Amino acid sequence: MKAVEIKPGIYWVGVKDWNLREFHGYSTSRGSTYNAYLIMDEKVTLIDGVKAPFTDLMMQKIASVVDPAKIDVVICNHVEMDHSGALPAVMKTAKNATMYCPAAGERGLGLHYDTSSWKIQTVKTGDTLNIGKHTLAFTLMPMVHWPDSMMTYMADEKILFPNDAFGQHYASDEIFDDENLDVIMDEAKKYYGNIVMPYGAQVQKVLEAASALDIQTIAPSHGVIWRKHIPEIVAKYVKWSAYGHDDDRAVVVYGSMWGSTEQMARVVASAWGEKGLKVKICSLKHSQSSDVINDIVEAKYVAFGSPTLNSGILPTMSAFVSYMKGLAFKNKTAFCFGSYGWKKGVMSEVEDVVKGLGWEVPEPCVSINYRPTAEALAELKSAAERVIK
Ligand code: FEO
Protein backbone atom coordinates (compact mmCIF):
# COMPACT_ATOMS: atom_id res chain seq x y z
CA MET A 1 0.00 0.00 0.00
CA LYS A 2 1.59 3.24 -1.14
CA ALA A 3 0.97 6.86 -0.38
CA VAL A 4 -0.11 9.11 -3.26
CA GLU A 5 1.87 12.32 -3.73
CA ILE A 6 -0.66 15.10 -4.35
CA LYS A 7 1.87 17.98 -4.30
CA PRO A 8 5.65 17.86 -3.93
CA GLY A 9 6.30 16.32 -0.51
CA ILE A 10 2.59 16.17 0.40
CA TYR A 11 1.01 12.72 0.35
CA TRP A 12 -2.50 11.33 0.62
CA VAL A 13 -2.31 8.50 3.16
CA GLY A 14 -6.06 8.04 3.58
CA VAL A 15 -8.16 4.98 2.92
CA LYS A 16 -11.22 4.18 0.87
CA ASP A 17 -14.03 2.44 2.72
CA TRP A 18 -15.69 0.86 -0.30
CA ASN A 19 -18.07 -1.28 1.77
CA LEU A 20 -19.49 1.41 4.07
CA ARG A 21 -23.27 1.52 3.63
CA GLU A 22 -24.30 3.33 6.82
CA PHE A 23 -22.78 6.26 8.69
CA HIS A 24 -24.77 7.11 11.83
CA GLY A 25 -28.07 6.86 9.99
CA TYR A 26 -26.79 8.15 6.65
CA SER A 27 -26.98 5.62 3.80
CA THR A 28 -23.65 5.67 2.00
CA SER A 29 -24.34 3.82 -1.23
CA ARG A 30 -20.98 4.84 -2.67
CA GLY A 31 -18.97 4.08 0.47
CA SER A 32 -16.68 6.73 1.90
CA THR A 33 -13.09 7.78 2.31
CA TYR A 34 -11.12 8.91 5.35
CA ASN A 35 -8.48 11.27 4.08
CA ALA A 36 -5.24 11.78 5.98
CA TYR A 37 -2.27 13.76 4.71
CA LEU A 38 1.46 13.35 5.31
CA ILE A 39 3.78 16.32 4.85
CA MET A 40 7.47 15.59 4.45
CA ASP A 41 9.25 18.61 5.87
CA GLU A 42 11.86 19.24 8.56
CA LYS A 43 9.12 18.20 10.94
CA VAL A 44 7.30 15.20 9.49
CA THR A 45 3.63 16.10 9.84
CA LEU A 46 0.45 14.07 9.71
CA ILE A 47 -2.86 15.88 9.22
CA ASP A 48 -5.75 13.82 10.63
CA GLY A 49 -6.11 10.06 10.71
CA VAL A 50 -8.60 7.41 9.66
CA LYS A 51 -11.25 5.18 11.23
CA ALA A 52 -9.74 2.68 13.68
CA PRO A 53 -10.21 -0.53 11.60
CA PHE A 54 -8.10 1.04 8.83
CA THR A 55 -5.17 2.02 11.07
CA ASP A 56 -2.78 -0.60 9.67
CA LEU A 57 -3.59 0.42 6.13
CA MET A 58 -2.83 4.07 6.87
CA MET A 59 0.39 3.12 8.67
CA GLN A 60 1.50 1.06 5.65
CA LYS A 61 0.93 4.05 3.41
CA ILE A 62 2.90 6.33 5.74
CA ALA A 63 5.66 3.71 5.87
CA SER A 64 5.92 3.77 2.07
CA VAL A 65 7.30 7.33 2.51
CA VAL A 66 8.79 7.49 6.00
CA ASP A 67 9.05 5.42 9.16
CA PRO A 68 5.86 6.37 11.13
CA ALA A 69 8.02 6.56 14.27
CA LYS A 70 9.59 9.68 12.71
CA ILE A 71 6.35 11.68 12.69
CA ASP A 72 7.01 14.89 14.65
CA VAL A 73 3.68 16.67 14.35
CA VAL A 74 0.12 15.40 14.34
CA ILE A 75 -2.66 17.84 13.50
CA CYS A 76 -6.06 16.78 14.80
CA ASN A 77 -8.62 18.91 12.97
CA HIS A 78 -11.54 16.92 14.39
CA VAL A 79 -12.04 14.40 17.18
CA GLU A 80 -14.85 12.33 15.60
CA MET A 81 -13.69 8.75 15.37
CA ASP A 82 -13.75 8.45 11.58
CA HIS A 83 -10.67 10.71 11.75
CA SER A 84 -9.21 10.15 15.19
CA GLY A 85 -9.62 6.37 15.42
CA ALA A 86 -6.08 5.74 14.20
CA LEU A 87 -4.46 8.47 16.29
CA PRO A 88 -3.81 6.39 19.45
CA ALA A 89 -1.68 4.04 17.31
CA VAL A 90 0.09 7.00 15.70
CA MET A 91 0.88 8.57 19.08
CA LYS A 92 2.08 5.23 20.43
CA THR A 93 4.38 4.71 17.43
CA ALA A 94 5.63 8.28 17.06
CA LYS A 95 6.86 8.67 20.61
CA ASN A 96 8.26 12.17 20.08
CA ALA A 97 5.29 13.56 18.23
CA THR A 98 3.37 16.59 19.44
CA MET A 99 -0.31 16.81 18.64
CA TYR A 100 -1.87 20.18 17.78
CA CYS A 101 -5.60 20.68 18.23
CA PRO A 102 -8.05 23.20 19.74
CA ALA A 103 -8.76 23.10 23.47
CA ALA A 104 -12.11 21.45 22.68
CA GLY A 105 -10.19 18.84 20.71
CA GLU A 106 -7.88 18.10 23.63
CA ARG A 107 -10.94 17.68 25.84
CA GLY A 108 -12.70 15.46 23.31
CA LEU A 109 -9.66 13.27 22.69
CA GLY A 110 -9.25 12.80 26.44
CA LEU A 111 -12.85 11.62 26.68
CA HIS A 112 -12.37 9.08 23.88
CA TYR A 113 -8.85 7.76 24.48
CA ASP A 114 -6.17 7.47 27.13
CA THR A 115 -4.19 10.56 26.19
CA SER A 116 -2.21 10.72 29.42
CA SER A 117 1.09 10.05 27.64
CA TRP A 118 0.39 12.28 24.62
CA LYS A 119 2.11 15.62 24.12
CA ILE A 120 -0.74 17.93 23.15
CA GLN A 121 -0.39 21.59 22.25
CA THR A 122 -3.65 23.50 21.98
CA VAL A 123 -4.10 26.10 19.24
CA LYS A 124 -6.60 28.83 18.48
CA THR A 125 -7.59 30.86 15.46
CA GLY A 126 -4.63 32.80 14.10
CA ASP A 127 -1.97 30.49 15.53
CA THR A 128 0.68 29.21 13.14
CA LEU A 129 3.16 26.37 13.23
CA ASN A 130 6.37 26.35 11.22
CA ILE A 131 7.33 22.81 10.21
CA GLY A 132 10.38 23.76 8.10
CA LYS A 133 9.74 24.91 4.56
CA HIS A 134 6.01 25.12 5.23
CA THR A 135 3.95 26.98 7.81
CA LEU A 136 0.53 25.81 8.90
CA ALA A 137 -2.14 28.29 10.01
CA PHE A 138 -5.12 27.25 12.12
CA THR A 139 -8.69 28.53 12.15
CA LEU A 140 -11.19 27.11 14.60
CA MET A 141 -14.54 26.25 13.03
CA PRO A 142 -16.71 25.01 15.91
CA MET A 143 -19.75 22.91 14.90
CA VAL A 144 -18.49 22.25 11.38
CA HIS A 145 -18.94 19.52 12.43
CA TRP A 146 -18.31 19.22 16.21
CA PRO A 147 -17.26 21.83 18.81
CA ASP A 148 -13.61 20.83 18.28
CA SER A 149 -13.50 21.19 14.47
CA MET A 150 -10.82 23.36 12.90
CA MET A 151 -9.21 23.89 9.52
CA THR A 152 -5.55 24.04 8.67
CA TYR A 153 -4.11 26.16 5.84
CA MET A 154 -0.73 25.91 4.14
CA ALA A 155 -0.12 29.27 2.46
CA ASP A 156 2.89 28.46 0.29
CA GLU A 157 1.14 25.54 -1.43
CA LYS A 158 -2.29 27.26 -1.15
CA ILE A 159 -3.91 24.16 0.35
CA LEU A 160 -6.80 24.21 2.78
CA PHE A 161 -7.39 21.14 4.96
CA PRO A 162 -10.96 21.80 6.18
CA ASN A 163 -11.70 18.31 7.53
CA ASP A 164 -15.45 17.57 7.24
CA ALA A 165 -16.28 20.78 5.36
CA PHE A 166 -16.50 20.33 1.57
CA GLY A 167 -16.45 16.53 2.05
CA GLN A 168 -18.42 13.75 0.40
CA HIS A 169 -19.12 10.20 1.52
CA TYR A 170 -17.73 8.84 -1.72
CA ALA A 171 -15.22 6.13 -2.51
CA SER A 172 -13.98 6.18 -6.09
CA ASP A 173 -10.86 5.37 -8.07
CA GLU A 174 -10.16 9.11 -8.25
CA ILE A 175 -8.25 11.22 -5.74
CA PHE A 176 -9.18 14.56 -7.33
CA ASP A 177 -12.35 16.20 -8.67
CA ASP A 178 -11.20 16.05 -12.28
CA GLU A 179 -13.99 13.73 -13.51
CA ASN A 180 -17.59 12.81 -12.66
CA LEU A 181 -18.44 16.27 -11.34
CA ASP A 182 -22.20 15.58 -11.33
CA VAL A 183 -21.75 12.56 -9.06
CA ILE A 184 -19.28 14.36 -6.79
CA MET A 185 -21.54 17.42 -6.47
CA ASP A 186 -24.54 15.23 -5.71
CA GLU A 187 -22.57 13.45 -2.98
CA ALA A 188 -21.34 16.82 -1.63
CA LYS A 189 -24.97 17.98 -1.46
CA LYS A 190 -26.07 14.80 0.24
CA TYR A 191 -23.21 15.19 2.73
CA TYR A 192 -24.12 18.82 3.40
CA GLY A 193 -27.81 18.02 3.83
CA ASN A 194 -27.26 15.09 6.18
CA ILE A 195 -24.25 16.30 8.18
CA VAL A 196 -23.67 20.04 7.90
CA MET A 197 -27.18 21.47 7.37
CA PRO A 198 -27.83 22.45 11.02
CA TYR A 199 -24.76 24.68 11.06
CA GLY A 200 -25.41 27.27 8.34
CA ALA A 201 -24.30 30.23 10.45
CA GLN A 202 -21.07 28.47 11.41
CA VAL A 203 -20.39 27.50 7.79
CA GLN A 204 -20.79 31.13 6.76
CA LYS A 205 -18.07 32.09 9.26
CA VAL A 206 -15.81 29.45 7.71
CA LEU A 207 -16.54 30.79 4.23
CA GLU A 208 -15.74 34.30 5.40
CA ALA A 209 -12.43 33.15 6.87
CA ALA A 210 -11.62 31.12 3.75
CA SER A 211 -12.42 34.06 1.45
CA ALA A 212 -9.35 35.83 2.83
CA LEU A 213 -7.11 32.92 1.76
CA ASP A 214 -5.56 32.15 -1.61
CA ILE A 215 -6.76 28.58 -2.17
CA GLN A 216 -5.81 26.34 -5.06
CA THR A 217 -6.57 23.03 -3.39
CA ILE A 218 -9.21 22.02 -0.85
CA ALA A 219 -8.25 18.73 0.75
CA PRO A 220 -11.19 17.59 2.90
CA SER A 221 -11.32 14.55 5.14
CA HIS A 222 -13.91 12.71 3.02
CA GLY A 223 -14.17 12.18 -0.72
CA VAL A 224 -12.19 13.73 -3.53
CA ILE A 225 -9.76 16.63 -3.26
CA TRP A 226 -11.01 19.80 -4.93
CA ARG A 227 -8.60 21.44 -7.37
CA LYS A 228 -10.55 21.93 -10.59
CA HIS A 229 -14.01 22.92 -9.35
CA ILE A 230 -13.32 25.04 -6.25
CA PRO A 231 -15.52 27.97 -7.38
CA GLU A 232 -18.43 25.57 -7.95
CA ILE A 233 -18.26 23.86 -4.55
CA VAL A 234 -17.71 27.17 -2.73
CA ALA A 235 -20.73 28.67 -4.54
CA LYS A 236 -22.80 25.67 -3.42
CA TYR A 237 -21.66 26.11 0.19
CA VAL A 238 -22.64 29.79 -0.01
CA LYS A 239 -26.10 28.75 -1.25
CA TRP A 240 -26.65 25.84 1.14
CA SER A 241 -25.40 27.70 4.22
CA ALA A 242 -27.88 30.50 3.46
CA TYR A 243 -30.66 27.87 3.19
CA GLY A 244 -31.08 28.84 -0.46
CA HIS A 245 -33.28 26.73 -2.71
CA ASP A 246 -34.46 26.51 -6.31
CA ASP A 247 -37.89 28.10 -6.68
CA ASP A 248 -38.91 25.46 -9.22
CA ARG A 249 -37.86 22.37 -7.24
CA ALA A 250 -40.21 20.24 -5.13
CA VAL A 251 -40.31 16.92 -3.30
CA VAL A 252 -43.34 14.83 -2.42
CA VAL A 253 -42.44 12.40 0.35
CA TYR A 254 -45.01 9.91 1.53
CA GLY A 255 -45.84 6.58 3.09
CA SER A 256 -48.91 4.56 2.22
CA MET A 257 -50.73 1.50 3.54
CA TRP A 258 -53.27 0.52 0.89
CA GLY A 259 -52.54 3.02 -1.86
CA SER A 260 -54.84 5.92 -0.98
CA THR A 261 -52.10 8.25 0.24
CA GLU A 262 -49.93 7.14 -2.67
CA GLN A 263 -52.71 8.17 -5.04
CA MET A 264 -52.84 11.53 -3.28
CA ALA A 265 -49.05 11.90 -3.57
CA ARG A 266 -49.28 11.47 -7.33
CA VAL A 267 -52.04 14.07 -7.59
CA VAL A 268 -49.98 16.60 -5.59
CA ALA A 269 -46.89 15.90 -7.72
CA SER A 270 -48.93 16.21 -10.89
CA ALA A 271 -50.49 19.49 -9.77
CA TRP A 272 -47.08 20.92 -8.97
CA GLY A 273 -45.58 19.57 -12.20
CA GLU A 274 -48.34 21.29 -14.18
CA LYS A 275 -47.37 24.50 -12.40
CA GLY A 276 -43.88 24.15 -13.87
CA LEU A 277 -42.07 22.63 -10.89
CA LYS A 278 -39.52 19.83 -11.11
CA VAL A 279 -41.02 17.31 -8.71
CA LYS A 280 -39.49 14.20 -7.16
CA ILE A 281 -41.76 11.63 -5.53
CA CYS A 282 -40.15 9.66 -2.71
CA SER A 283 -41.86 6.67 -1.13
CA LEU A 284 -40.49 6.06 2.34
CA LYS A 285 -41.05 2.35 1.80
CA HIS A 286 -38.51 2.40 -1.02
CA SER A 287 -36.21 5.37 -0.33
CA GLN A 288 -33.53 5.91 2.28
CA SER A 289 -34.15 8.95 4.48
CA SER A 290 -30.75 10.42 3.69
CA ASP A 291 -31.48 10.25 -0.06
CA VAL A 292 -34.77 12.07 0.47
CA ILE A 293 -32.89 14.67 2.51
CA ASN A 294 -30.52 15.09 -0.42
CA ASP A 295 -33.50 15.84 -2.66
CA ILE A 296 -34.92 18.32 -0.16
CA VAL A 297 -31.71 20.38 0.16
CA GLU A 298 -32.42 22.50 -2.92
CA ALA A 299 -36.23 22.17 -3.00
CA LYS A 300 -38.47 25.09 -2.13
CA TYR A 301 -41.62 23.00 -1.73
CA VAL A 302 -42.00 19.79 0.25
CA ALA A 303 -45.25 17.83 0.53
CA PHE A 304 -45.66 15.19 3.23
CA GLY A 305 -48.22 12.42 3.03
CA SER A 306 -49.14 9.71 5.51
CA PRO A 307 -52.25 7.75 6.37
CA THR A 308 -53.37 7.27 9.93
CA LEU A 309 -51.96 4.21 11.65
CA ASN A 310 -53.48 3.54 15.06
CA SER A 311 -53.78 7.09 16.35
CA GLY A 312 -50.76 8.60 14.60
CA ILE A 313 -48.83 8.74 11.34
CA LEU A 314 -46.83 5.88 9.84
CA PRO A 315 -43.64 5.13 11.79
CA THR A 316 -41.60 5.65 8.60
CA MET A 317 -42.94 9.21 8.28
CA SER A 318 -42.53 9.83 11.98
CA ALA A 319 -38.89 8.70 11.83
CA PHE A 320 -38.22 10.72 8.70
CA VAL A 321 -39.67 13.92 10.14
CA SER A 322 -37.74 13.43 13.37
CA TYR A 323 -34.51 13.05 11.35
CA MET A 324 -35.34 16.09 9.22
CA LYS A 325 -36.16 18.16 12.31
CA GLY A 326 -32.70 17.44 13.70
CA LEU A 327 -31.16 18.75 10.49
CA ALA A 328 -33.02 22.04 11.05
CA PHE A 329 -33.90 22.82 7.45
CA LYS A 330 -35.11 26.39 7.03
CA ASN A 331 -36.81 28.57 4.44
CA LYS A 332 -39.17 26.09 2.79
CA THR A 333 -42.87 25.73 2.09
CA ALA A 334 -44.77 22.63 3.21
CA PHE A 335 -48.04 20.94 2.35
CA CYS A 336 -49.50 17.95 4.21
CA PHE A 337 -52.01 15.34 3.12
CA GLY A 338 -53.12 11.82 3.93
CA SER A 339 -55.97 9.33 4.09
CA TYR A 340 -57.61 8.15 7.29
CA GLY A 341 -60.19 5.64 8.47
CA TRP A 342 -61.66 6.75 11.77
CA LYS A 343 -59.09 9.23 13.14
CA LYS A 344 -58.55 12.42 11.20
CA GLY A 345 -55.89 15.08 11.59
CA VAL A 346 -52.79 13.06 12.49
CA MET A 347 -50.63 15.01 10.02
CA SER A 348 -50.68 17.87 12.52
CA GLU A 349 -47.63 16.06 13.93
CA VAL A 350 -45.74 16.95 10.75
CA GLU A 351 -47.25 20.42 10.46
CA ASP A 352 -46.15 21.23 13.99
CA VAL A 353 -42.57 20.22 13.16
CA VAL A 354 -42.27 22.23 9.96
CA LYS A 355 -43.94 25.26 11.53
CA GLY A 356 -41.46 24.92 14.37
CA LEU A 357 -38.69 25.08 11.77
CA GLY A 358 -40.18 28.31 10.48
CA TRP A 359 -41.46 26.89 7.20
CA GLU A 360 -44.48 28.40 5.48
CA VAL A 361 -47.60 26.23 5.54
CA PRO A 362 -50.02 28.19 3.36
CA GLU A 363 -52.74 25.50 3.10
CA PRO A 364 -54.28 23.34 5.80
CA CYS A 365 -53.71 19.61 5.62
CA VAL A 366 -55.98 17.74 3.20
CA SER A 367 -57.40 14.51 4.66
CA ILE A 368 -59.44 12.00 2.70
CA ASN A 369 -61.58 9.31 4.31
CA TYR A 370 -60.54 5.81 3.16
CA ARG A 371 -60.50 5.82 -0.66
CA PRO A 372 -60.13 9.08 -2.57
CA THR A 373 -63.07 9.94 -4.81
CA ALA A 374 -62.58 11.92 -8.01
CA GLU A 375 -64.14 14.90 -6.27
CA ALA A 376 -61.83 14.63 -3.25
CA LEU A 377 -58.79 14.36 -5.52
CA ALA A 378 -59.91 17.45 -7.41
CA GLU A 379 -60.10 19.35 -4.12
CA LEU A 380 -56.64 18.06 -3.19
CA LYS A 381 -55.30 19.22 -6.54
CA SER A 382 -56.74 22.70 -6.02
CA ALA A 383 -55.21 22.92 -2.56
CA ALA A 384 -51.82 21.81 -3.89
CA GLU A 385 -52.02 24.42 -6.64
CA ARG A 386 -52.75 27.16 -4.11
CA VAL A 387 -49.53 26.30 -2.26
CA ILE A 388 -47.49 27.43 -5.26
CA LYS A 389 -47.05 31.15 -5.44
FE1 FEO B 1 -16.03 12.98 9.31
FE2 FEO B 1 -17.50 14.73 11.89
O1 FEO B 1 -16.47 13.38 11.10
XYZ file of C-alpha atoms and ligand atoms in Angstrom:
392
model
C 0.000 0.000 0.000
C 1.585 3.243 -1.141
C 0.968 6.864 -0.381
C -0.111 9.114 -3.260
C 1.868 12.321 -3.729
C -0.656 15.105 -4.353
C 1.873 17.979 -4.301
C 5.651 17.862 -3.929
C 6.297 16.323 -0.512
C 2.588 16.172 0.397
C 1.011 12.717 0.352
C -2.503 11.328 0.623
C -2.307 8.501 3.162
C -6.056 8.038 3.582
C -8.157 4.978 2.917
C -11.224 4.178 0.872
C -14.027 2.436 2.719
C -15.690 0.858 -0.304
C -18.074 -1.275 1.774
C -19.492 1.410 4.066
C -23.266 1.521 3.631
C -24.296 3.329 6.820
C -22.779 6.258 8.695
C -24.769 7.114 11.831
C -28.067 6.864 9.993
C -26.790 8.151 6.651
C -26.979 5.622 3.805
C -23.653 5.672 1.998
C -24.336 3.821 -1.228
C -20.983 4.837 -2.672
C -18.966 4.080 0.469
C -16.684 6.729 1.904
C -13.089 7.778 2.315
C -11.119 8.905 5.346
C -8.475 11.270 4.078
C -5.240 11.782 5.978
C -2.266 13.758 4.712
C 1.457 13.349 5.312
C 3.778 16.322 4.848
C 7.474 15.588 4.449
C 9.252 18.614 5.866
C 11.862 19.239 8.556
C 9.118 18.204 10.937
C 7.298 15.200 9.494
C 3.634 16.097 9.843
C 0.446 14.066 9.714
C -2.858 15.881 9.216
C -5.748 13.816 10.627
C -6.112 10.057 10.711
C -8.603 7.405 9.662
C -11.248 5.182 11.230
C -9.736 2.683 13.676
C -10.205 -0.529 11.598
C -8.099 1.042 8.833
C -5.170 2.024 11.072
C -2.780 -0.600 9.670
C -3.589 0.424 6.127
C -2.826 4.070 6.866
C 0.392 3.117 8.666
C 1.502 1.059 5.648
C 0.935 4.054 3.407
C 2.901 6.335 5.741
C 5.656 3.705 5.874
C 5.925 3.767 2.068
C 7.298 7.327 2.508
C 8.789 7.494 5.999
C 9.049 5.424 9.156
C 5.863 6.365 11.130
C 8.023 6.562 14.269
C 9.595 9.683 12.714
C 6.354 11.680 12.695
C 7.014 14.890 14.649
C 3.683 16.670 14.354
C 0.120 15.397 14.339
C -2.661 17.840 13.498
C -6.065 16.778 14.801
C -8.616 18.906 12.974
C -11.536 16.923 14.392
C -12.039 14.404 17.175
C -14.848 12.334 15.598
C -13.689 8.749 15.371
C -13.746 8.455 11.581
C -10.667 10.714 11.748
C -9.212 10.150 15.192
C -9.624 6.366 15.424
C -6.076 5.736 14.204
C -4.458 8.467 16.293
C -3.805 6.387 19.448
C -1.680 4.037 17.305
C 0.088 6.997 15.696
C 0.876 8.573 19.080
C 2.077 5.235 20.429
C 4.379 4.709 17.430
C 5.627 8.275 17.061
C 6.860 8.665 20.614
C 8.264 12.165 20.084
C 5.286 13.561 18.231
C 3.367 16.585 19.436
C -0.307 16.808 18.635
C -1.868 20.178 17.779
C -5.600 20.684 18.231
C -8.053 23.199 19.737
C -8.757 23.103 23.473
C -12.114 21.449 22.677
C -10.187 18.836 20.714
C -7.885 18.104 23.629
C -10.937 17.677 25.837
C -12.699 15.457 23.310
C -9.662 13.274 22.693
C -9.254 12.799 26.443
C -12.849 11.623 26.679
C -12.372 9.083 23.882
C -8.847 7.765 24.484
C -6.174 7.474 27.132
C -4.194 10.562 26.190
C -2.209 10.718 29.423
C 1.089 10.050 27.643
C 0.394 12.280 24.615
C 2.112 15.621 24.118
C -0.738 17.935 23.153
C -0.393 21.594 22.251
C -3.654 23.496 21.979
C -4.104 26.098 19.244
C -6.603 28.830 18.484
C -7.585 30.862 15.465
C -4.629 32.799 14.096
C -1.968 30.495 15.531
C 0.677 29.207 13.137
C 3.159 26.369 13.227
C 6.369 26.353 11.222
C 7.329 22.814 10.205
C 10.380 23.762 8.102
C 9.740 24.908 4.562
C 6.014 25.123 5.227
C 3.951 26.981 7.814
C 0.533 25.809 8.897
C -2.144 28.288 10.014
C -5.123 27.251 12.123
C -8.691 28.535 12.146
C -11.187 27.111 14.596
C -14.545 26.251 13.034
C -16.712 25.006 15.910
C -19.750 22.908 14.901
C -18.493 22.253 11.383
C -18.938 19.516 12.430
C -18.313 19.218 16.214
C -17.257 21.833 18.811
C -13.611 20.835 18.275
C -13.499 21.193 14.474
C -10.823 23.360 12.898
C -9.215 23.889 9.516
C -5.546 24.039 8.667
C -4.110 26.158 5.844
C -0.731 25.915 4.138
C -0.121 29.274 2.458
C 2.889 28.457 0.286
C 1.135 25.542 -1.426
C -2.288 27.257 -1.153
C -3.906 24.155 0.347
C -6.801 24.209 2.783
C -7.391 21.143 4.960
C -10.964 21.805 6.184
C -11.700 18.311 7.530
C -15.453 17.568 7.237
C -16.282 20.779 5.358
C -16.500 20.326 1.566
C -16.452 16.533 2.052
C -18.419 13.752 0.397
C -19.121 10.199 1.524
C -17.734 8.839 -1.721
C -15.215 6.126 -2.505
C -13.976 6.181 -6.085
C -10.860 5.373 -8.067
C -10.159 9.106 -8.245
C -8.250 11.223 -5.739
C -9.183 14.562 -7.331
C -12.348 16.198 -8.666
C -11.204 16.047 -12.284
C -13.989 13.734 -13.506
C -17.589 12.810 -12.657
C -18.435 16.269 -11.342
C -22.200 15.576 -11.333
C -21.754 12.565 -9.058
C -19.282 14.365 -6.785
C -21.539 17.423 -6.470
C -24.536 15.227 -5.715
C -22.568 13.451 -2.981
C -21.337 16.815 -1.634
C -24.972 17.981 -1.463
C -26.068 14.803 0.242
C -23.214 15.187 2.733
C -24.117 18.817 3.403
C -27.809 18.022 3.833
C -27.262 15.094 6.179
C -24.248 16.301 8.176
C -23.668 20.043 7.900
C -27.180 21.469 7.367
C -27.832 22.450 11.016
C -24.760 24.678 11.064
C -25.406 27.273 8.340
C -24.300 30.235 10.446
C -21.074 28.475 11.413
C -20.389 27.498 7.793
C -20.785 31.127 6.761
C -18.073 32.089 9.261
C -15.806 29.455 7.713
C -16.541 30.786 4.231
C -15.737 34.298 5.402
C -12.426 33.152 6.867
C -11.624 31.117 3.745
C -12.418 34.057 1.455
C -9.348 35.831 2.826
C -7.114 32.923 1.756
C -5.559 32.149 -1.607
C -6.757 28.580 -2.167
C -5.807 26.339 -5.065
C -6.569 23.027 -3.391
C -9.207 22.024 -0.850
C -8.246 18.727 0.749
C -11.194 17.588 2.897
C -11.324 14.553 5.139
C -13.908 12.712 3.015
C -14.167 12.178 -0.725
C -12.191 13.732 -3.529
C -9.759 16.630 -3.261
C -11.006 19.798 -4.934
C -8.596 21.440 -7.372
C -10.551 21.933 -10.592
C -14.013 22.924 -9.346
C -13.319 25.037 -6.254
C -15.523 27.973 -7.382
C -18.426 25.568 -7.949
C -18.263 23.863 -4.554
C -17.710 27.165 -2.726
C -20.731 28.669 -4.545
C -22.795 25.675 -3.418
C -21.661 26.114 0.190
C -22.641 29.794 -0.013
C -26.099 28.754 -1.250
C -26.650 25.839 1.140
C -25.402 27.699 4.220
C -27.877 30.501 3.463
C -30.661 27.873 3.188
C -31.080 28.835 -0.457
C -33.279 26.725 -2.707
C -34.460 26.509 -6.310
C -37.890 28.102 -6.675
C -38.909 25.458 -9.220
C -37.864 22.373 -7.245
C -40.206 20.243 -5.134
C -40.308 16.922 -3.305
C -43.343 14.830 -2.421
C -42.443 12.397 0.348
C -45.013 9.909 1.529
C -45.844 6.579 3.091
C -48.908 4.559 2.222
C -50.735 1.496 3.542
C -53.273 0.520 0.885
C -52.537 3.019 -1.862
C -54.843 5.925 -0.983
C -52.097 8.252 0.239
C -49.934 7.139 -2.672
C -52.708 8.171 -5.039
C -52.841 11.533 -3.282
C -49.053 11.903 -3.571
C -49.276 11.469 -7.329
C -52.037 14.069 -7.589
C -49.979 16.596 -5.589
C -46.895 15.897 -7.721
C -48.925 16.206 -10.894
C -50.489 19.492 -9.768
C -47.080 20.920 -8.974
C -45.578 19.565 -12.201
C -48.337 21.286 -14.181
C -47.370 24.500 -12.398
C -43.882 24.151 -13.868
C -42.065 22.630 -10.891
C -39.521 19.830 -11.111
C -41.016 17.307 -8.706
C -39.495 14.205 -7.160
C -41.760 11.628 -5.531
C -40.148 9.655 -2.709
C -41.863 6.669 -1.132
C -40.489 6.063 2.343
C -41.048 2.347 1.800
C -38.513 2.404 -1.018
C -36.209 5.368 -0.329
C -33.527 5.906 2.281
C -34.153 8.950 4.475
C -30.749 10.418 3.690
C -31.476 10.246 -0.057
C -34.769 12.070 0.467
C -32.894 14.673 2.510
C -30.518 15.089 -0.424
C -33.496 15.840 -2.663
C -34.924 18.316 -0.158
C -31.712 20.377 0.159
C -32.423 22.502 -2.921
C -36.231 22.167 -3.002
C -38.474 25.092 -2.134
C -41.621 23.002 -1.728
C -42.002 19.787 0.253
C -45.247 17.828 0.531
C -45.655 15.194 3.231
C -48.217 12.418 3.031
C -49.136 9.712 5.509
C -52.251 7.746 6.365
C -53.372 7.273 9.930
C -51.957 4.210 11.654
C -53.480 3.536 15.061
C -53.778 7.087 16.352
C -50.762 8.604 14.597
C -48.831 8.736 11.345
C -46.830 5.875 9.836
C -43.637 5.132 11.789
C -41.598 5.646 8.597
C -42.935 9.206 8.281
C -42.530 9.830 11.982
C -38.891 8.699 11.828
C -38.221 10.716 8.697
C -39.671 13.920 10.137
C -37.737 13.431 13.367
C -34.510 13.051 11.351
C -35.337 16.095 9.217
C -36.161 18.162 12.305
C -32.698 17.442 13.698
C -31.156 18.749 10.494
C -33.023 22.039 11.051
C -33.902 22.819 7.452
C -35.113 26.386 7.030
C -36.807 28.567 4.435
C -39.175 26.092 2.787
C -42.872 25.728 2.086
C -44.770 22.628 3.207
C -48.041 20.942 2.347
C -49.498 17.946 4.209
C -52.007 15.341 3.119
C -53.124 11.819 3.928
C -55.968 9.326 4.091
C -57.615 8.150 7.289
C -60.189 5.638 8.472
C -61.660 6.752 11.767
C -59.089 9.232 13.139
C -58.548 12.421 11.202
C -55.888 15.081 11.590
C -52.795 13.064 12.486
C -50.633 15.008 10.017
C -50.681 17.867 12.523
C -47.629 16.062 13.932
C -45.743 16.949 10.748
C -47.248 20.418 10.459
C -46.147 21.232 13.987
C -42.573 20.216 13.160
C -42.271 22.228 9.964
C -43.941 25.257 11.532
C -41.455 24.924 14.369
C -38.686 25.076 11.772
C -40.180 28.314 10.479
C -41.465 26.894 7.198
C -44.479 28.397 5.484
C -47.598 26.231 5.543
C -50.024 28.187 3.365
C -52.735 25.502 3.104
C -54.277 23.336 5.800
C -53.709 19.612 5.621
C -55.979 17.739 3.199
C -57.400 14.514 4.664
C -59.441 11.997 2.699
C -61.580 9.308 4.311
C -60.537 5.809 3.159
C -60.503 5.816 -0.658
C -60.134 9.083 -2.575
C -63.075 9.944 -4.808
C -62.580 11.923 -8.013
C -64.141 14.904 -6.271
C -61.835 14.627 -3.253
C -58.791 14.363 -5.520
C -59.908 17.452 -7.414
C -60.098 19.350 -4.124
C -56.643 18.056 -3.191
C -55.299 19.221 -6.540
C -56.744 22.704 -6.023
C -55.212 22.922 -2.560
C -51.820 21.808 -3.888
C -52.017 24.422 -6.636
C -52.749 27.164 -4.115
C -49.532 26.302 -2.258
C -47.491 27.433 -5.264
C -47.050 31.149 -5.437
Fe -16.031 12.978 9.307
Fe -17.498 14.729 11.894
O -16.466 13.384 11.099
